[in-house]
PDB file of N, CA, C and O in Angstrom:
ATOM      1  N   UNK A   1    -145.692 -38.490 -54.041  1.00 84.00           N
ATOM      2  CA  UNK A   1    -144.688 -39.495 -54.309  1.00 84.00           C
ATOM      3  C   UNK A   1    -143.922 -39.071 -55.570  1.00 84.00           C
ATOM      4  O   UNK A   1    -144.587 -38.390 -56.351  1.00 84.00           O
ATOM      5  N   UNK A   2    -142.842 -39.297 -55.872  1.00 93.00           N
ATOM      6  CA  UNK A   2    -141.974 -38.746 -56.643  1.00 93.00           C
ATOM      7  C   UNK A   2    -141.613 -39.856 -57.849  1.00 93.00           C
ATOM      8  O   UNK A   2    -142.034 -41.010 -57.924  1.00 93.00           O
ATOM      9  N   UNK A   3    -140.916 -39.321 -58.557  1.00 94.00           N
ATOM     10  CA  UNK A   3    -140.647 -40.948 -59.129  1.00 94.00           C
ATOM     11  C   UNK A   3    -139.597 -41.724 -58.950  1.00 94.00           C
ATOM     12  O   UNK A   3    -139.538 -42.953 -58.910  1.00 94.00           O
ATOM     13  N   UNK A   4    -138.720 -40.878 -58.838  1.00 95.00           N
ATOM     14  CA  UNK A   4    -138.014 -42.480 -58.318  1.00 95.00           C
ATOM     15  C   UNK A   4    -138.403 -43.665 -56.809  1.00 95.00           C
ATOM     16  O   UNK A   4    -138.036 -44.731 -56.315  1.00 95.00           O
ATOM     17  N   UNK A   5    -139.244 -42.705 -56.640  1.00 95.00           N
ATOM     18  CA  UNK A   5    -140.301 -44.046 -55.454  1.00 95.00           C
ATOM     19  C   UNK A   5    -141.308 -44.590 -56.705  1.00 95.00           C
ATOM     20  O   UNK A   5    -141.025 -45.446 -57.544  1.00 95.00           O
ATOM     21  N   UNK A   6    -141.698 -44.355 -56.664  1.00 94.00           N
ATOM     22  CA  UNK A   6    -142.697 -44.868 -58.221  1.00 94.00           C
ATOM     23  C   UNK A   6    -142.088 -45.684 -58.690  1.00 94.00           C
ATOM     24  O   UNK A   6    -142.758 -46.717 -58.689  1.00 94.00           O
ATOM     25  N   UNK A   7    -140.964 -45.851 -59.198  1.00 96.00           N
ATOM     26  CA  UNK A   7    -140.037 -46.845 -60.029  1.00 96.00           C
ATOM     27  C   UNK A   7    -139.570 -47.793 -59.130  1.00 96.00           C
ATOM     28  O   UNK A   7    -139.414 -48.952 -59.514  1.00 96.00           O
ATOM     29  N   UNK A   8    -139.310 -47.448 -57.924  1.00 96.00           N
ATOM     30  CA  UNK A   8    -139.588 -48.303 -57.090  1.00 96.00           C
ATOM     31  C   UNK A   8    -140.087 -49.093 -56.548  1.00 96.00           C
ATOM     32  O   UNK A   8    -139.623 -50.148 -56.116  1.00 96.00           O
ATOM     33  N   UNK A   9    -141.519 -48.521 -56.476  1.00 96.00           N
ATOM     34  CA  UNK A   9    -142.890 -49.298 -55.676  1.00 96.00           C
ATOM     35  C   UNK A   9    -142.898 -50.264 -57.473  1.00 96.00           C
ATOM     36  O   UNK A   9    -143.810 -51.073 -57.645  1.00 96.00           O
ATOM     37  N   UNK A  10    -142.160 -50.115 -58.282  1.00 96.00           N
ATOM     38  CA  UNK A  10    -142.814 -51.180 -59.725  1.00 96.00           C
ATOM     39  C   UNK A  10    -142.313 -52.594 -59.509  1.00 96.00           C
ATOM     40  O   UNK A  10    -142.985 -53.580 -59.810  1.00 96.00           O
ATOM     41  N   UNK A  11    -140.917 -52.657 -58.892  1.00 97.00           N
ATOM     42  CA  UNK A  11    -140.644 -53.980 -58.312  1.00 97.00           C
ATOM     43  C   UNK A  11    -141.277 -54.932 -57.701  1.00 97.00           C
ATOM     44  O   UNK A  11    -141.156 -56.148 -57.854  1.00 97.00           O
ATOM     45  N   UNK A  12    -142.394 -53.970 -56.554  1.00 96.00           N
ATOM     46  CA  UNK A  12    -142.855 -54.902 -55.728  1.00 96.00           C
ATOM     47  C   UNK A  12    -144.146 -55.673 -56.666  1.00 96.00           C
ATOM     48  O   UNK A  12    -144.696 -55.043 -57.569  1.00 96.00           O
ATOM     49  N   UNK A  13    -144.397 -56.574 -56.453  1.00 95.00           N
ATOM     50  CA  UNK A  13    -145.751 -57.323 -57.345  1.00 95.00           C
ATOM     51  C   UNK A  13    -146.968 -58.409 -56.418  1.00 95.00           C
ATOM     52  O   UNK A  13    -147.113 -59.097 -55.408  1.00 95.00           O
ATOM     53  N   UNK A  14    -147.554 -57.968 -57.523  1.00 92.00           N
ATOM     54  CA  UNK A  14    -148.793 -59.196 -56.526  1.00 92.00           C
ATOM     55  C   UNK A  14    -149.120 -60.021 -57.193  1.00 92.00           C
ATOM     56  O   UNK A  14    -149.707 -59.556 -58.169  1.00 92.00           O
ATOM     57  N   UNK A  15    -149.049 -61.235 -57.208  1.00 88.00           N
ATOM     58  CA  UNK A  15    -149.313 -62.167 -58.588  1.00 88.00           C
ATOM     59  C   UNK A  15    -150.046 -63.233 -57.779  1.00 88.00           C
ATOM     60  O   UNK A  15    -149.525 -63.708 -56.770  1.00 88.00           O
ATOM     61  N   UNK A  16    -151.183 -63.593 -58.187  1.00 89.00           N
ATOM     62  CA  UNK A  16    -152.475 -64.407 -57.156  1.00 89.00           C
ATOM     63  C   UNK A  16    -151.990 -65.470 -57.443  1.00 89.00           C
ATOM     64  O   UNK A  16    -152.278 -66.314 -56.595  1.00 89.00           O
ATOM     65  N   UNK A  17    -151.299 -65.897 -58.350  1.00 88.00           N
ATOM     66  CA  UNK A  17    -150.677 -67.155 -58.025  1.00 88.00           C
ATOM     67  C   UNK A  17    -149.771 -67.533 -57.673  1.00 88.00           C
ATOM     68  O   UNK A  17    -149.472 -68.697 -57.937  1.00 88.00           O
ATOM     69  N   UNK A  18    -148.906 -66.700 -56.899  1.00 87.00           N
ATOM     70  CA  UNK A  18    -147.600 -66.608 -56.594  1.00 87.00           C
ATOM     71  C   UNK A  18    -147.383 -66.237 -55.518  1.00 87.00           C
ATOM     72  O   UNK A  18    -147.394 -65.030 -55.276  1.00 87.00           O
ATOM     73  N   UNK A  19    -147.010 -67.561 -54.141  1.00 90.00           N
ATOM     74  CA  UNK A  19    -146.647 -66.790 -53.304  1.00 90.00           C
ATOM     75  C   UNK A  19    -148.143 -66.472 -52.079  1.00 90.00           C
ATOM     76  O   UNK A  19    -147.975 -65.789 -51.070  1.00 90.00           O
ATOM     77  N   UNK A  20    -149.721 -67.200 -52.485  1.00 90.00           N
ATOM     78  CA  UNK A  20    -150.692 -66.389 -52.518  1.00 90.00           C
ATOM     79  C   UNK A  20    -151.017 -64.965 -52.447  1.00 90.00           C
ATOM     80  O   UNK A  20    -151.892 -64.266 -51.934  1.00 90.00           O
ATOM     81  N   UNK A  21    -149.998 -64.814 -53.143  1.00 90.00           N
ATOM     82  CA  UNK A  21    -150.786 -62.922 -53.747  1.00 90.00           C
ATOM     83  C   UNK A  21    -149.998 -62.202 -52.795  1.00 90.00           C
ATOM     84  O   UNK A  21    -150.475 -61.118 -52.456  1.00 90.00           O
ATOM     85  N   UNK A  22    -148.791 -62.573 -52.226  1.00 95.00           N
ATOM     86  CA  UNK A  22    -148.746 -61.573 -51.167  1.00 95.00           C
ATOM     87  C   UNK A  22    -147.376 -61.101 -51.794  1.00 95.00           C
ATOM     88  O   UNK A  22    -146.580 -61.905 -52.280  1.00 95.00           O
ATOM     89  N   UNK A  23    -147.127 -59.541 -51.741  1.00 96.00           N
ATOM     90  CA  UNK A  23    -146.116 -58.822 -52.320  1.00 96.00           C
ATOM     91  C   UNK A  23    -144.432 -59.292 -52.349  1.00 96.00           C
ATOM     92  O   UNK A  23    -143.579 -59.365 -51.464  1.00 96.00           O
ATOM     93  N   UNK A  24    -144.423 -59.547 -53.723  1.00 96.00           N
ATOM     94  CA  UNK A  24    -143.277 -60.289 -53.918  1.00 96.00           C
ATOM     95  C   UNK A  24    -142.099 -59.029 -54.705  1.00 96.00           C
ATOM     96  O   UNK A  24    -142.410 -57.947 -55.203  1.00 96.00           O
ATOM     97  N   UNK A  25    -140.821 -59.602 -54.591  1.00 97.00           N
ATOM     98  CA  UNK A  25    -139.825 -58.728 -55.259  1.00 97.00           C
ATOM     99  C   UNK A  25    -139.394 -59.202 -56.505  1.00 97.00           C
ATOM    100  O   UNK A  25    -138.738 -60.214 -56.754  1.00 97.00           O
ATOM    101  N   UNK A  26    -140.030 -57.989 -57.574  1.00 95.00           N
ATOM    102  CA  UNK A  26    -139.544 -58.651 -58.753  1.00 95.00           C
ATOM    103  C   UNK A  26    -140.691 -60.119 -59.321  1.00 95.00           C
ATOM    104  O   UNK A  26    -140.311 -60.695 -60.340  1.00 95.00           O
ATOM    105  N   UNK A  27    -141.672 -60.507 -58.819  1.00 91.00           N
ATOM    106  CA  UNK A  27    -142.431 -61.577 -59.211  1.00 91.00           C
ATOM    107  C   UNK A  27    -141.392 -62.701 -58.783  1.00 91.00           C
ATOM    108  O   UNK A  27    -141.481 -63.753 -59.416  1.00 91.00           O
ATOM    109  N   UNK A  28    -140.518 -62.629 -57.896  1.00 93.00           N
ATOM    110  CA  UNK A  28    -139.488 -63.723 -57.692  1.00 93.00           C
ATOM    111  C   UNK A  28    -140.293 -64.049 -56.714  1.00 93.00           C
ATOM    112  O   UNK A  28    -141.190 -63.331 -56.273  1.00 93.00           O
ATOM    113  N   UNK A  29    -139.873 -65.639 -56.167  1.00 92.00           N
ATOM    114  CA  UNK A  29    -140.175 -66.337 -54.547  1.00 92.00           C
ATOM    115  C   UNK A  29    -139.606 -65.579 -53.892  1.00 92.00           C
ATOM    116  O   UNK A  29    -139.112 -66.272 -53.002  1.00 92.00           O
ATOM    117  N   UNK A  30    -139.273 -64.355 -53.695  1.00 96.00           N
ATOM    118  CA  UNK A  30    -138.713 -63.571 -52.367  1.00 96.00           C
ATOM    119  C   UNK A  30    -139.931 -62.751 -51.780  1.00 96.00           C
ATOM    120  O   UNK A  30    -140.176 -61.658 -52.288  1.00 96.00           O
ATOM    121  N   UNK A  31    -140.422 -63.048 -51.120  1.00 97.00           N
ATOM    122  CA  UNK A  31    -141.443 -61.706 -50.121  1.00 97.00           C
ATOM    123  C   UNK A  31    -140.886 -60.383 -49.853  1.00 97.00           C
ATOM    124  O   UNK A  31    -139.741 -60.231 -49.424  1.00 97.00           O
ATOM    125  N   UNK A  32    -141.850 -59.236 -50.153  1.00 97.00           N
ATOM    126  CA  UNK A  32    -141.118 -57.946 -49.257  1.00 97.00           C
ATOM    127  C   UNK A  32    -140.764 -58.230 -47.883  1.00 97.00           C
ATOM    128  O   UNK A  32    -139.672 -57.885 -47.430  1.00 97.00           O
ATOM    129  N   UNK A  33    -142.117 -59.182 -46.817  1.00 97.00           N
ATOM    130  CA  UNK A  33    -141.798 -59.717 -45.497  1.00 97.00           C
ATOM    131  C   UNK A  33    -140.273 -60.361 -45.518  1.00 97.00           C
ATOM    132  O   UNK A  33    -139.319 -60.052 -44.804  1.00 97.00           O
ATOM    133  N   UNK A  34    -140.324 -61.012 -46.205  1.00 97.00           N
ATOM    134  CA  UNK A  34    -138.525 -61.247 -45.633  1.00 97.00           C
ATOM    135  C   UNK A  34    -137.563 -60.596 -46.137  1.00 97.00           C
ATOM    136  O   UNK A  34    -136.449 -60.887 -45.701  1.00 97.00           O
ATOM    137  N   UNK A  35    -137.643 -59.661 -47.059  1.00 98.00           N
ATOM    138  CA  UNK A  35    -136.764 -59.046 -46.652  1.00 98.00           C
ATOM    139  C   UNK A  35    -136.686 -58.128 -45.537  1.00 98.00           C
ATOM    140  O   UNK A  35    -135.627 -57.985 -44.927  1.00 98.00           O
ATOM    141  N   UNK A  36    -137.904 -57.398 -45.183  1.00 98.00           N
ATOM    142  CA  UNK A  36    -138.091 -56.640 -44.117  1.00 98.00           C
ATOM    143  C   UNK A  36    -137.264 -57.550 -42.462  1.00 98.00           C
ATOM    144  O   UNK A  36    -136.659 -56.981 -41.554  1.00 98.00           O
ATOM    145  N   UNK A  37    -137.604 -59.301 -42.623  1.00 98.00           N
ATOM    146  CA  UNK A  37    -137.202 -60.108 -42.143  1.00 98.00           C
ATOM    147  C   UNK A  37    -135.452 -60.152 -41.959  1.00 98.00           C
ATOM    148  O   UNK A  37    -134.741 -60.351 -40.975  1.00 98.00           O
ATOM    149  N   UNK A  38    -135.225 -59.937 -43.043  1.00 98.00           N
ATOM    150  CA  UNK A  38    -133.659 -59.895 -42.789  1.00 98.00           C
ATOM    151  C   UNK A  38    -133.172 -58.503 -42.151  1.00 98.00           C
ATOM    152  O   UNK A  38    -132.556 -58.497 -41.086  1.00 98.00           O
ATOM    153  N   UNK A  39    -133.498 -57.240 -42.899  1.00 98.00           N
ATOM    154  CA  UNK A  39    -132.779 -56.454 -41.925  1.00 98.00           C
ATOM    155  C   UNK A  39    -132.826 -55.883 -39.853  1.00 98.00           C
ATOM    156  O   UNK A  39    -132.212 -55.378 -38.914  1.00 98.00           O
ATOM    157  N   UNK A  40    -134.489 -56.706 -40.489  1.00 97.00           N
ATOM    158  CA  UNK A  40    -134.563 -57.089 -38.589  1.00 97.00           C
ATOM    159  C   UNK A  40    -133.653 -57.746 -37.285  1.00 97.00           C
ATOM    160  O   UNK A  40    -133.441 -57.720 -36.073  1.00 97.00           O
ATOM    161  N   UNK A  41    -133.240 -58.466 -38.850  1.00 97.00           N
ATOM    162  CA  UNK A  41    -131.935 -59.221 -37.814  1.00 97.00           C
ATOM    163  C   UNK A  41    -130.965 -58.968 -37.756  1.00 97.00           C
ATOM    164  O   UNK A  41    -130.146 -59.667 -37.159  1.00 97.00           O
ATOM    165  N   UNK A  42    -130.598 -57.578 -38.513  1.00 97.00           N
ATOM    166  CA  UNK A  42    -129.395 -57.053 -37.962  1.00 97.00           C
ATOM    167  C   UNK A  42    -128.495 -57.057 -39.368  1.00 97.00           C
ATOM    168  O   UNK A  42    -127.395 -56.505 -39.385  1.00 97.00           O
ATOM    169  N   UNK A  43    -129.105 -57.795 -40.675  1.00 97.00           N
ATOM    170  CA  UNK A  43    -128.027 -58.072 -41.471  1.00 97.00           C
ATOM    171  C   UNK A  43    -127.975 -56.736 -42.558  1.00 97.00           C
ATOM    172  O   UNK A  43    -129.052 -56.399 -43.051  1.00 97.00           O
ATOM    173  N   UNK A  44    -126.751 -55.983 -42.931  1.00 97.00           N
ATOM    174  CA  UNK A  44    -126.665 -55.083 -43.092  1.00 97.00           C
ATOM    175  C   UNK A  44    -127.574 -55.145 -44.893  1.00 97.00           C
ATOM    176  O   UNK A  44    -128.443 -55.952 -45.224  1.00 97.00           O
ATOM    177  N   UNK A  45    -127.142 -54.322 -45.514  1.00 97.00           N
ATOM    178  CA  UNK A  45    -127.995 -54.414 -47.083  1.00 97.00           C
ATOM    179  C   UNK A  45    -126.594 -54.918 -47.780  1.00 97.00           C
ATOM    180  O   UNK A  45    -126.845 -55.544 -48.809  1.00 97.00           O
ATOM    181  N   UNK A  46    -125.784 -54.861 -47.621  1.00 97.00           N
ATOM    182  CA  UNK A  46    -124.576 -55.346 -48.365  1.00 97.00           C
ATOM    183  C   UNK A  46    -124.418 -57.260 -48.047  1.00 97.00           C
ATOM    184  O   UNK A  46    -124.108 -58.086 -48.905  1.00 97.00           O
ATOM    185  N   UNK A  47    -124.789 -57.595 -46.345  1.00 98.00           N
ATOM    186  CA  UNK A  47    -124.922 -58.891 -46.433  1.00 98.00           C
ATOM    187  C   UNK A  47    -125.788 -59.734 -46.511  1.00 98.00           C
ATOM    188  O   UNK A  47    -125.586 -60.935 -46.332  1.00 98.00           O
ATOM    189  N   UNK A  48    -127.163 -59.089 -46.865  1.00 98.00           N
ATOM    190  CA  UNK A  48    -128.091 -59.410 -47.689  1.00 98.00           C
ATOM    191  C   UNK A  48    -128.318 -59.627 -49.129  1.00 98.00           C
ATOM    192  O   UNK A  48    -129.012 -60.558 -49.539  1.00 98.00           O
ATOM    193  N   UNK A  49    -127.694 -58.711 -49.954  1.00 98.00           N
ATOM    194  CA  UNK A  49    -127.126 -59.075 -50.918  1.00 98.00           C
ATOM    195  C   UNK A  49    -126.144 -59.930 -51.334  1.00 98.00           C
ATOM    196  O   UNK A  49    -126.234 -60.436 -52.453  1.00 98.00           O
ATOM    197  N   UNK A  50    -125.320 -60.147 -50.694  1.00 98.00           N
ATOM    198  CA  UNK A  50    -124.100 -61.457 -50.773  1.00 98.00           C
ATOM    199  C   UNK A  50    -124.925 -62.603 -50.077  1.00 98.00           C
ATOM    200  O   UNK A  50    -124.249 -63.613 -50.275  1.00 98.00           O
ATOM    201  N   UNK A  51    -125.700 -62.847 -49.582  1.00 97.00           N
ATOM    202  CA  UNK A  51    -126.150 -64.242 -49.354  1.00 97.00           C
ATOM    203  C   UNK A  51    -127.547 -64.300 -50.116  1.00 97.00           C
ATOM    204  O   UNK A  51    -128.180 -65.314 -49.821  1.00 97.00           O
ATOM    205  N   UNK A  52    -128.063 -63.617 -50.855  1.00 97.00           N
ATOM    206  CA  UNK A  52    -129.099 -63.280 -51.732  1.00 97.00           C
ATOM    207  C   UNK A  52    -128.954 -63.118 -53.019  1.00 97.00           C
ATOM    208  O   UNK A  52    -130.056 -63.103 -53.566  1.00 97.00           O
ATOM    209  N   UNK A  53    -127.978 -62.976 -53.833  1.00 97.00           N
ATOM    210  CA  UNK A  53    -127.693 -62.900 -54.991  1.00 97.00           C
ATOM    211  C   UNK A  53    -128.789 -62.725 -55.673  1.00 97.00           C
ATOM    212  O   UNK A  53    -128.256 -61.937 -56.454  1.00 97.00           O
ATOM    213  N   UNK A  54    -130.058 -62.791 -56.121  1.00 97.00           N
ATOM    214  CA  UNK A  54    -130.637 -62.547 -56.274  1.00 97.00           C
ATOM    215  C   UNK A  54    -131.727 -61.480 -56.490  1.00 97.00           C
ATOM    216  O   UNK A  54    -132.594 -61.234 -57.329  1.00 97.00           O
ATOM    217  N   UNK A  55    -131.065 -60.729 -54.809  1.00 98.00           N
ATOM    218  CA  UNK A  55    -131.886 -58.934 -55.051  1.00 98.00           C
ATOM    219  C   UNK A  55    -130.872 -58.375 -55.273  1.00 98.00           C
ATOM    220  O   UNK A  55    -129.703 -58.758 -55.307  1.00 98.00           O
ATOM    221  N   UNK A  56    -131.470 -57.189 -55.469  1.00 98.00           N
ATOM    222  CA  UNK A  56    -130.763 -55.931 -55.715  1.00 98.00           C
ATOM    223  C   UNK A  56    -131.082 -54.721 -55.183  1.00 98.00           C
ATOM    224  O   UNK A  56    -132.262 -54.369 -55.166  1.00 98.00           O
ATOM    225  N   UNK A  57    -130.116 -53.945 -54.693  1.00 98.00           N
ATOM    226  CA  UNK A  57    -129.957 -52.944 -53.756  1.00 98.00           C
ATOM    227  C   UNK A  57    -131.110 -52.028 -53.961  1.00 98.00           C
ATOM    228  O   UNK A  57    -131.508 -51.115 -53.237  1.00 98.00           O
ATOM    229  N   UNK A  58    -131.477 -52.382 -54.885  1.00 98.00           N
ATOM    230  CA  UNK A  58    -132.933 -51.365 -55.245  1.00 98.00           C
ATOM    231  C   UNK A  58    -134.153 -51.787 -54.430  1.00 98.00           C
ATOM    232  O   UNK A  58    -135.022 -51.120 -53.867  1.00 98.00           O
ATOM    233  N   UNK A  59    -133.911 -53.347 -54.562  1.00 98.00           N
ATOM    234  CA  UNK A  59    -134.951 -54.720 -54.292  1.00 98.00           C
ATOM    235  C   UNK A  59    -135.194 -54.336 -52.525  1.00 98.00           C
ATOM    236  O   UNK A  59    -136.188 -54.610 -51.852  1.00 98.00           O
ATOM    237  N   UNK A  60    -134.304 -53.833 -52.213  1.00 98.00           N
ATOM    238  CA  UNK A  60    -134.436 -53.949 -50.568  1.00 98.00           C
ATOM    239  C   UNK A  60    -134.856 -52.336 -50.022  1.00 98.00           C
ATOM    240  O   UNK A  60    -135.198 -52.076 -48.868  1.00 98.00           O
ATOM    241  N   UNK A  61    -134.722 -51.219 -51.289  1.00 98.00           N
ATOM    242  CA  UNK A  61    -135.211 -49.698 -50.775  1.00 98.00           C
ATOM    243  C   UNK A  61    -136.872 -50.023 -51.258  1.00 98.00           C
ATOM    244  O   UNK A  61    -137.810 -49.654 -50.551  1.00 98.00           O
ATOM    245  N   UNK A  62    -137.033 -50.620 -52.306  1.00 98.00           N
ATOM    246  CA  UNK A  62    -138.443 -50.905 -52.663  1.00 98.00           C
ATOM    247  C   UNK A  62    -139.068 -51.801 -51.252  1.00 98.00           C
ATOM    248  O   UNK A  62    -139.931 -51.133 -50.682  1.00 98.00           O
ATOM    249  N   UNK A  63    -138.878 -52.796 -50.763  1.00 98.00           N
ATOM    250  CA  UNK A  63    -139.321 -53.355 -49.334  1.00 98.00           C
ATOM    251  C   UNK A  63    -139.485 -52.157 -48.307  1.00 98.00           C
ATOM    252  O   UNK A  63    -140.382 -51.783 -47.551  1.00 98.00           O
ATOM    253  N   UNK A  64    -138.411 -51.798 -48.574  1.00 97.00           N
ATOM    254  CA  UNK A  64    -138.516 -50.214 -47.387  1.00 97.00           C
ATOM    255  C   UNK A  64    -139.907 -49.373 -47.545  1.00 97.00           C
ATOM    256  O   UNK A  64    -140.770 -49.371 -46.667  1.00 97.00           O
ATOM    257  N   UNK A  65    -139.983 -48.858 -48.432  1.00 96.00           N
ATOM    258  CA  UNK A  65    -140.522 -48.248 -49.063  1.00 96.00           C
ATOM    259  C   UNK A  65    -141.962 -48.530 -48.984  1.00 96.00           C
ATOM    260  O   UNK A  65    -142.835 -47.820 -48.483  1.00 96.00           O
ATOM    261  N   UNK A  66    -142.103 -49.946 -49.691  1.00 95.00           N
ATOM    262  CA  UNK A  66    -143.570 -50.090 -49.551  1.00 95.00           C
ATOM    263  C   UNK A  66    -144.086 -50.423 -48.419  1.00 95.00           C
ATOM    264  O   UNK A  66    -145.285 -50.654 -48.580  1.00 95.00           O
ATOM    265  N   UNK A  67    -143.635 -50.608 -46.963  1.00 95.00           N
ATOM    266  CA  UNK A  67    -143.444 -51.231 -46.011  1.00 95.00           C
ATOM    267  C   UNK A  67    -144.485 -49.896 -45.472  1.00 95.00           C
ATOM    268  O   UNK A  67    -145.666 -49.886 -45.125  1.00 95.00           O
ATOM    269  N   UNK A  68    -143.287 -48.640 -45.602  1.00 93.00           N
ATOM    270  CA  UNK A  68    -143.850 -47.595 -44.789  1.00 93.00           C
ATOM    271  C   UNK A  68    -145.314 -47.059 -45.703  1.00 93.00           C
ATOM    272  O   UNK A  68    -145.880 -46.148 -45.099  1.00 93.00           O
ATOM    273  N   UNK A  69    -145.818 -47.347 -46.658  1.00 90.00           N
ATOM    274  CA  UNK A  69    -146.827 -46.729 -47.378  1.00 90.00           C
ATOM    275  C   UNK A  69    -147.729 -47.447 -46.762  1.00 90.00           C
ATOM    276  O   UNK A  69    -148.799 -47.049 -46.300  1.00 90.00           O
ATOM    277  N   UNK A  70    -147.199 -48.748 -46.754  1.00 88.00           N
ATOM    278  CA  UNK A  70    -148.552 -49.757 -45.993  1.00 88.00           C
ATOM    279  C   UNK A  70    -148.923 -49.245 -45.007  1.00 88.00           C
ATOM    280  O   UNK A  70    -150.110 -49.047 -44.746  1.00 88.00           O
ATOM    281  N   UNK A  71    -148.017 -48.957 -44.324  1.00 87.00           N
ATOM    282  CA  UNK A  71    -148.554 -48.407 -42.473  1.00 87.00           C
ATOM    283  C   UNK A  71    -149.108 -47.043 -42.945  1.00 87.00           C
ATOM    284  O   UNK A  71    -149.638 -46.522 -41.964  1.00 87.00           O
ATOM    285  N   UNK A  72    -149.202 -46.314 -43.932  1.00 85.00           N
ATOM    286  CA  UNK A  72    -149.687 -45.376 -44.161  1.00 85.00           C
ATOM    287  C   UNK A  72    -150.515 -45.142 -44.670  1.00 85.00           C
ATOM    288  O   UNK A  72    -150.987 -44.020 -44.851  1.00 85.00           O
ATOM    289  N   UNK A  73    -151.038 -46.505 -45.158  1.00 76.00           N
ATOM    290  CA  UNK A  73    -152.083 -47.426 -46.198  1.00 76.00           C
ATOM    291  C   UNK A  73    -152.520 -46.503 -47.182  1.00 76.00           C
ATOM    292  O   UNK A  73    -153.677 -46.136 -47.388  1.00 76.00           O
ATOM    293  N   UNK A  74    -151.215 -46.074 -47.922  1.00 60.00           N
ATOM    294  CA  UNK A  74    -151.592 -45.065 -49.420  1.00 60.00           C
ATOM    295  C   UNK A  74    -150.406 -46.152 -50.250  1.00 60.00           C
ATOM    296  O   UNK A  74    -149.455 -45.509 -50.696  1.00 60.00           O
ATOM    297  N   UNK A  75    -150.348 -47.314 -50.453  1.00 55.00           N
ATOM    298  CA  UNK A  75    -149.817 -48.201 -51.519  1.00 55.00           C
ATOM    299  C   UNK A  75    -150.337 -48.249 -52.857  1.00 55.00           C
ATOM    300  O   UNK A  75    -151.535 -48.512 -52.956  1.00 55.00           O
ATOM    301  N   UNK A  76    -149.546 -48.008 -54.117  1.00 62.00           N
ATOM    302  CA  UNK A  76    -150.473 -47.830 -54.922  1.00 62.00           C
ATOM    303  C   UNK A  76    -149.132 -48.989 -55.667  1.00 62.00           C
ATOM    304  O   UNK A  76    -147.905 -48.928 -55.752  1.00 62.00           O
ATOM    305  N   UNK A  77    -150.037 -49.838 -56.031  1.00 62.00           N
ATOM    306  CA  UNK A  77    -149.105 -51.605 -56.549  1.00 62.00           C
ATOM    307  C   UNK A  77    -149.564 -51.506 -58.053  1.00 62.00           C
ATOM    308  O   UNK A  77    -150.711 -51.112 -58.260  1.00 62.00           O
ATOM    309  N   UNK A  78    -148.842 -51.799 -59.004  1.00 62.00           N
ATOM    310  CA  UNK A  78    -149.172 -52.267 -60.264  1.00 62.00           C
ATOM    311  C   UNK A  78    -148.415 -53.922 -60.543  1.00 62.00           C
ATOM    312  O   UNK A  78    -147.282 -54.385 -60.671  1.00 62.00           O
ATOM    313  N   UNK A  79    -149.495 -54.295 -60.539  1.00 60.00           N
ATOM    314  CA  UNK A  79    -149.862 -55.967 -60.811  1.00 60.00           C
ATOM    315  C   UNK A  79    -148.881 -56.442 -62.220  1.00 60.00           C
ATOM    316  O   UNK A  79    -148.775 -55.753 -63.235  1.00 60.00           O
ATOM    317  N   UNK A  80    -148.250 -57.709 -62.004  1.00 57.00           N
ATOM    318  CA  UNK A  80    -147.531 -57.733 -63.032  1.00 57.00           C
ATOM    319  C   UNK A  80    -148.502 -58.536 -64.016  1.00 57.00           C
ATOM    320  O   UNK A  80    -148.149 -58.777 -65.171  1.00 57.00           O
TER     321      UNK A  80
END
């Protein structure tokens, strides 16, 4: 893994009280699942961001990202 995936995978978080523990963006109420959720449906990363204000274009390669490590189950998360 390189680093700018590294700096990447730092967004995603697990905070046991937040969310119950399940990987959030940024420690925000946003799930990696929904975002993975939104581009399922077709909505591009530009209109995810305009109805999201909130992430950032980084916010949605980090979902990517950790998405495929999971299925590869080599995730390595640092806890905020």
């Amino acid at each position: 893994m390189n680093n700018e995936q590294q700096k990447l995978l730092e967004r995603i978080t697990l905070v046991p009280d937040l969310l119950g523990g399940k990987p959030s963006i940024r420690g925000l109420r946003f799930l990696v699942s929904d975002v993975l959720e939104l581009l399922s449906t077709g909505l591009s990363e530009e209109e995810i961001l305009v109805q999201h204000p909130v992430l950032q274009k980084e916010d949605i390669l980090a979902a990517l990202l950790y998405a495929s490590l999971k299925m590869k189950n080599t995730v390595v998360i640092h806890a905020a």
